[in-house]
Tab-separated table of N, CA, C and O in Angstrom:
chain	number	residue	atom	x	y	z
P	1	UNK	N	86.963	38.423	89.173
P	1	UNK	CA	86.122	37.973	88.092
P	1	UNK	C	86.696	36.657	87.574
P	1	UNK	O	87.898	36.417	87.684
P	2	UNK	N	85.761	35.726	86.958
P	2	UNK	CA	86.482	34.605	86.854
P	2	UNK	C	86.677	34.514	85.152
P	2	UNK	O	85.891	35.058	84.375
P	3	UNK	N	87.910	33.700	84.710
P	3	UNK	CA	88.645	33.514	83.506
P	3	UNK	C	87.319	33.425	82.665
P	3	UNK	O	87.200	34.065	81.620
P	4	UNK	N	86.316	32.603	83.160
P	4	UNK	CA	85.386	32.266	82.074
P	4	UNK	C	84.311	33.202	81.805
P	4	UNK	O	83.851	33.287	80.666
P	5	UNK	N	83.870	33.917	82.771
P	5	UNK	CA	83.089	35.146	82.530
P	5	UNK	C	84.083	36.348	81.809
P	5	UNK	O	83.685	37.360	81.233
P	6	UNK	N	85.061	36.049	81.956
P	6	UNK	CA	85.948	37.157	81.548
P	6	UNK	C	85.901	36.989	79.950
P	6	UNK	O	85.903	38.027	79.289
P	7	UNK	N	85.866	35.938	79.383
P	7	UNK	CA	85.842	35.517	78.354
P	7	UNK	C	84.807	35.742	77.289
P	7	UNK	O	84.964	35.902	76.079
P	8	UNK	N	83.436	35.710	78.198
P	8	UNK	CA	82.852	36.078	77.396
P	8	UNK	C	82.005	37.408	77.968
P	8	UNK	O	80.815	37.694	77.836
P	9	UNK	N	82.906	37.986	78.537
P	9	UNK	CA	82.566	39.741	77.758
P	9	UNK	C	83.543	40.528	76.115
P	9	UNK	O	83.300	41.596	75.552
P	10	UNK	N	84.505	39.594	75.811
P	10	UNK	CA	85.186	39.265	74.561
P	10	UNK	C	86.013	40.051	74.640
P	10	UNK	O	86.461	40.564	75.665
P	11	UNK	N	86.304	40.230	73.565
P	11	UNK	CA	87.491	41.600	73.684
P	11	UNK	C	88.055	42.888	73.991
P	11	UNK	O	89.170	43.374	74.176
P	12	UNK	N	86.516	43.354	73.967
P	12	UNK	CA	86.185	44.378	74.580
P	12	UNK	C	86.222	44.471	76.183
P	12	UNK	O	86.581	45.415	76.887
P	13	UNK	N	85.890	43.595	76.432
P	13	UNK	CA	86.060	43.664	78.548
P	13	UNK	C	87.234	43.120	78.922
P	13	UNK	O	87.693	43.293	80.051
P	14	UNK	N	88.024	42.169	77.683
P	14	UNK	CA	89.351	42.347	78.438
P	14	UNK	C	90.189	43.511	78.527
P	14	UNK	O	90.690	44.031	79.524
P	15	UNK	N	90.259	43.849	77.240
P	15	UNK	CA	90.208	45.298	77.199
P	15	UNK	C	90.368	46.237	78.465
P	15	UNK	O	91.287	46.464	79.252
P	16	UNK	N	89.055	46.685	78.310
P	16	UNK	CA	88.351	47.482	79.511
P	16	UNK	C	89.070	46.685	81.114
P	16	UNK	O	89.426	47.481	81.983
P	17	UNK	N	89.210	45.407	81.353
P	17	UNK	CA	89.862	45.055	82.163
P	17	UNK	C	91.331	44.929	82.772
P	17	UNK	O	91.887	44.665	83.838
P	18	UNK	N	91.598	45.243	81.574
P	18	UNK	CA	93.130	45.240	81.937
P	18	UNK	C	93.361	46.953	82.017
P	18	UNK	O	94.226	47.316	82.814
P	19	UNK	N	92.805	47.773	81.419
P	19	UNK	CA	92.849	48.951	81.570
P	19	UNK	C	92.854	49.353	83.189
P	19	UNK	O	93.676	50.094	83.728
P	20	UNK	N	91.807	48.727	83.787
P	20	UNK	CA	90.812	49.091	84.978
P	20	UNK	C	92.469	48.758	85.991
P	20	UNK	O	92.903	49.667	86.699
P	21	UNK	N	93.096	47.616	85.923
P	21	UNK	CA	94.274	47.065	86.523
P	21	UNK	C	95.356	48.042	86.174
P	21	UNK	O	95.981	48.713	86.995
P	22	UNK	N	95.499	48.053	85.007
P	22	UNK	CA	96.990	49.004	85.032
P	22	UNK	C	96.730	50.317	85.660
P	22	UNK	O	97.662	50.898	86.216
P	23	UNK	N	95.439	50.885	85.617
P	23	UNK	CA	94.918	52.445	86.363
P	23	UNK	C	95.105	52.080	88.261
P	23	UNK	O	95.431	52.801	89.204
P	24	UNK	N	94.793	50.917	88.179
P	24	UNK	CA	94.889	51.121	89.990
P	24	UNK	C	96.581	50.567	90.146
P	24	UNK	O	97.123	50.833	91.218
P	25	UNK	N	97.172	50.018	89.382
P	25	UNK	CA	98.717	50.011	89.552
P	25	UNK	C	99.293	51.247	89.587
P	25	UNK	O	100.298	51.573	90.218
P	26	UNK	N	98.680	51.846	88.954
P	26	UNK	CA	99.250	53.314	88.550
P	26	UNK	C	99.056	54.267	89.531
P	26	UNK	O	99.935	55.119	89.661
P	27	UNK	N	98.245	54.294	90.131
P	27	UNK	CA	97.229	55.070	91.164
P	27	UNK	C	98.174	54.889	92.694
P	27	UNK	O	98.730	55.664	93.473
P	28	UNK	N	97.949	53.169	92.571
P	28	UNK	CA	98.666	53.254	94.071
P	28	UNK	C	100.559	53.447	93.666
P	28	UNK	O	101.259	53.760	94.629
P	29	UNK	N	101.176	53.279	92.469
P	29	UNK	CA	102.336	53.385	92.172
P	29	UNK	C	102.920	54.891	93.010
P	29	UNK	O	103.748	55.144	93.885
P	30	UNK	N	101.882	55.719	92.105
P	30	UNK	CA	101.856	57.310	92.267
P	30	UNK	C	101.805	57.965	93.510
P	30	UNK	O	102.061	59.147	93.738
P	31	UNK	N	101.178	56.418	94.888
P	31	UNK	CA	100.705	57.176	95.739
P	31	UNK	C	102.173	56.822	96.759
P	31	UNK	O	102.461	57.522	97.730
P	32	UNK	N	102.899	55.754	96.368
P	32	UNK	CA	104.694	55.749	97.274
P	32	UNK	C	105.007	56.697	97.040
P	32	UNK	O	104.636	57.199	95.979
P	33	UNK	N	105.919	57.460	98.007
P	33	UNK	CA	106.491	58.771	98.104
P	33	UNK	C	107.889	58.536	97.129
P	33	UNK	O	108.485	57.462	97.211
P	34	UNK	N	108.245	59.338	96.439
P	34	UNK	CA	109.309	59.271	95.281
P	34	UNK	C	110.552	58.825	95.455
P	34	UNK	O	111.279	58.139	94.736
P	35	UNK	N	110.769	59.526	96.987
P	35	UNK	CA	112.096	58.477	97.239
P	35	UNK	C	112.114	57.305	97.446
P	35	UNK	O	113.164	56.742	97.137
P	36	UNK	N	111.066	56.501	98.004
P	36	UNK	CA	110.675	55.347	98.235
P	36	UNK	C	110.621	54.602	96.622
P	36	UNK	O	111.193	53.536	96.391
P	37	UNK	N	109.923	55.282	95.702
P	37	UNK	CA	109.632	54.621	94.502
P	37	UNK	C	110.950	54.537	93.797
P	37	UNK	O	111.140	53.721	92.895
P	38	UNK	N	111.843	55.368	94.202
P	38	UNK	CA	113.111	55.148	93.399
P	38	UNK	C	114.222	54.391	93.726
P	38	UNK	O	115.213	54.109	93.052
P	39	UNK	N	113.835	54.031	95.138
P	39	UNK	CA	114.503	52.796	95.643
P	39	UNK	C	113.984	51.610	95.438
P	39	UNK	O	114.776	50.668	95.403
P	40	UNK	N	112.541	51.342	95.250
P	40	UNK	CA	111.837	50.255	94.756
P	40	UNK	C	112.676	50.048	93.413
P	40	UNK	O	113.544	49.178	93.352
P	41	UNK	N	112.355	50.945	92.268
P	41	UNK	CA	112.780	51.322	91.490
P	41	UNK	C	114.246	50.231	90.938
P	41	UNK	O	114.370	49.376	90.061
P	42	UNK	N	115.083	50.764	91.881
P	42	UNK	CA	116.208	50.206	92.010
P	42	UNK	C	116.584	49.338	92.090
P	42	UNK	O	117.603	49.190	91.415
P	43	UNK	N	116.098	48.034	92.968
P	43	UNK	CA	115.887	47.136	93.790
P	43	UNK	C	115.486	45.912	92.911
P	43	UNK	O	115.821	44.730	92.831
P	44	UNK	N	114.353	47.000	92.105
P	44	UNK	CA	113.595	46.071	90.957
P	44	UNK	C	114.606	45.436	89.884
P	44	UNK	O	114.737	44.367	89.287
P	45	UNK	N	115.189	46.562	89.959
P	45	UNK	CA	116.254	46.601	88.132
P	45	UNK	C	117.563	45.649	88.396
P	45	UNK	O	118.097	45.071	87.450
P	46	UNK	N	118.212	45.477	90.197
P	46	UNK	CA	119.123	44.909	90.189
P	46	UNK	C	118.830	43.451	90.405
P	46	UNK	O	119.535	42.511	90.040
P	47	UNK	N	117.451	43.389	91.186
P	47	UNK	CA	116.682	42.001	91.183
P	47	UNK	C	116.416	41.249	90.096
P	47	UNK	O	116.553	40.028	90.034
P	48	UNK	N	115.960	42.109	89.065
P	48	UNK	CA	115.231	41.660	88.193
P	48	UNK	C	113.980	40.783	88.100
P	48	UNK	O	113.694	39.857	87.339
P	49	UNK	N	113.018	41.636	89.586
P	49	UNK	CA	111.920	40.929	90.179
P	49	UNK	C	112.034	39.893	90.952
P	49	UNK	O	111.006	39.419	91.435
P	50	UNK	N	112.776	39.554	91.121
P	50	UNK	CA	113.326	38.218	92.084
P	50	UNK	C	114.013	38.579	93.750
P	50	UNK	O	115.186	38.881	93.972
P	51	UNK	N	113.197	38.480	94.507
P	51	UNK	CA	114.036	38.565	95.681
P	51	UNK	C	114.662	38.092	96.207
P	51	UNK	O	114.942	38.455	97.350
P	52	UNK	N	115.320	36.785	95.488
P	52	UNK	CA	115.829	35.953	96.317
P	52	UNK	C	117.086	36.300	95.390
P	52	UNK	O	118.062	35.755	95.906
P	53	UNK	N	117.504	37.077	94.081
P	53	UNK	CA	118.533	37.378	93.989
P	53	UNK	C	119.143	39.314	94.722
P	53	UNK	O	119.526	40.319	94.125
P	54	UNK	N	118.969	39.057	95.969
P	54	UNK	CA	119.195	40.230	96.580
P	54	UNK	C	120.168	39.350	97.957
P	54	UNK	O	119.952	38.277	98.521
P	55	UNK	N	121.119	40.239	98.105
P	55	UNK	CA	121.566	38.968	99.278
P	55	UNK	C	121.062	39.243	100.594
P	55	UNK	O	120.380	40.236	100.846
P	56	UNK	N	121.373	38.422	101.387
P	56	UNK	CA	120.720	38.439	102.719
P	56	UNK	C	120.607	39.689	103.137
P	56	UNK	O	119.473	39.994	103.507
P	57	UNK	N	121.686	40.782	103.218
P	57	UNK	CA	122.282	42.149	104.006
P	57	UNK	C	120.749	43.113	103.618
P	57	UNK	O	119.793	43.569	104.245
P	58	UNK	N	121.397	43.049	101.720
P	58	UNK	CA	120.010	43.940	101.319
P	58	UNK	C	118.531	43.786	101.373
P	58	UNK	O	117.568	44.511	101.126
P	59	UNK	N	118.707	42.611	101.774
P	59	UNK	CA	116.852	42.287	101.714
P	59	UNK	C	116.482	43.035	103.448
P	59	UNK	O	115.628	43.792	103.911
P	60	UNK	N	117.430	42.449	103.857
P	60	UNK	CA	117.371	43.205	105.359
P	60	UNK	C	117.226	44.921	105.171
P	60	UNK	O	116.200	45.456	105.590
P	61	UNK	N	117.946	45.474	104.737
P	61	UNK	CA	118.361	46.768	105.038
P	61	UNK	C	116.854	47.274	104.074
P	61	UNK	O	115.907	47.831	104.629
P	62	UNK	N	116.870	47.053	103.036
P	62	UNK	CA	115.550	47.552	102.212
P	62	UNK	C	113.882	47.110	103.232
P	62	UNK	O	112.992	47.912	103.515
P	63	UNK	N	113.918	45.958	103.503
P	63	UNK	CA	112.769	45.717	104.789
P	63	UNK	C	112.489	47.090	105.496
P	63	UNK	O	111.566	47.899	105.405
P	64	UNK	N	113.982	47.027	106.455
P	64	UNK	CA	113.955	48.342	107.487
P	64	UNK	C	113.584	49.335	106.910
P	64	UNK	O	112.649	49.955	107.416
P	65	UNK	N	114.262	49.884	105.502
P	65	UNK	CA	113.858	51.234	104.869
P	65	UNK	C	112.194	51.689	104.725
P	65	UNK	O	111.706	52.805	104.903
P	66	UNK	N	111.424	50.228	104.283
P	66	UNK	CA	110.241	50.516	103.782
P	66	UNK	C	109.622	50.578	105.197
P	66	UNK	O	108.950	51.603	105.313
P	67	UNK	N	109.631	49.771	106.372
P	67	UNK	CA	108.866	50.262	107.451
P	67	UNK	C	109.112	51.685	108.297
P	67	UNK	O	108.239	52.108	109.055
P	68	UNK	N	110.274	52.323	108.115
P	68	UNK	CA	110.462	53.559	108.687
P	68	UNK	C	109.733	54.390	107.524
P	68	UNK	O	109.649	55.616	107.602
């Protein structure tokens, strides 16, 4: 949807829009298997969203984890 139509459904559809986003974050969050999510989890917190502060070894080894 674009910024400017978004705009003017007003407050209410951003609203309703951001709702609609955090439910399918949530949805597919729920749908990684738990051990997987708690290594994401992990990964996230020592990154601090950044992958490029992960060093070479772990970015490797976490890759391999998520495709097996």
């Amino acid at each position: 949807m674009k910024l400017a139509r978004l705009r003017k459904a007003g407050p209410l559809g951003i609203a309703l829009t951001a709702a609609q986003v955090a439910w399918t974050i949530r949805e597919h969050w729920q749908g990684i298997p738990a051990d997987r999510r708690e290594r994401l989890q992990a990964l996230l917190r020592e990154t601090k969203g950044k992958p490029s502060n992960l060093s070479k070894s772990k970015r490797l080894s976490s890759a391999n984890s998520c495709v097996n």
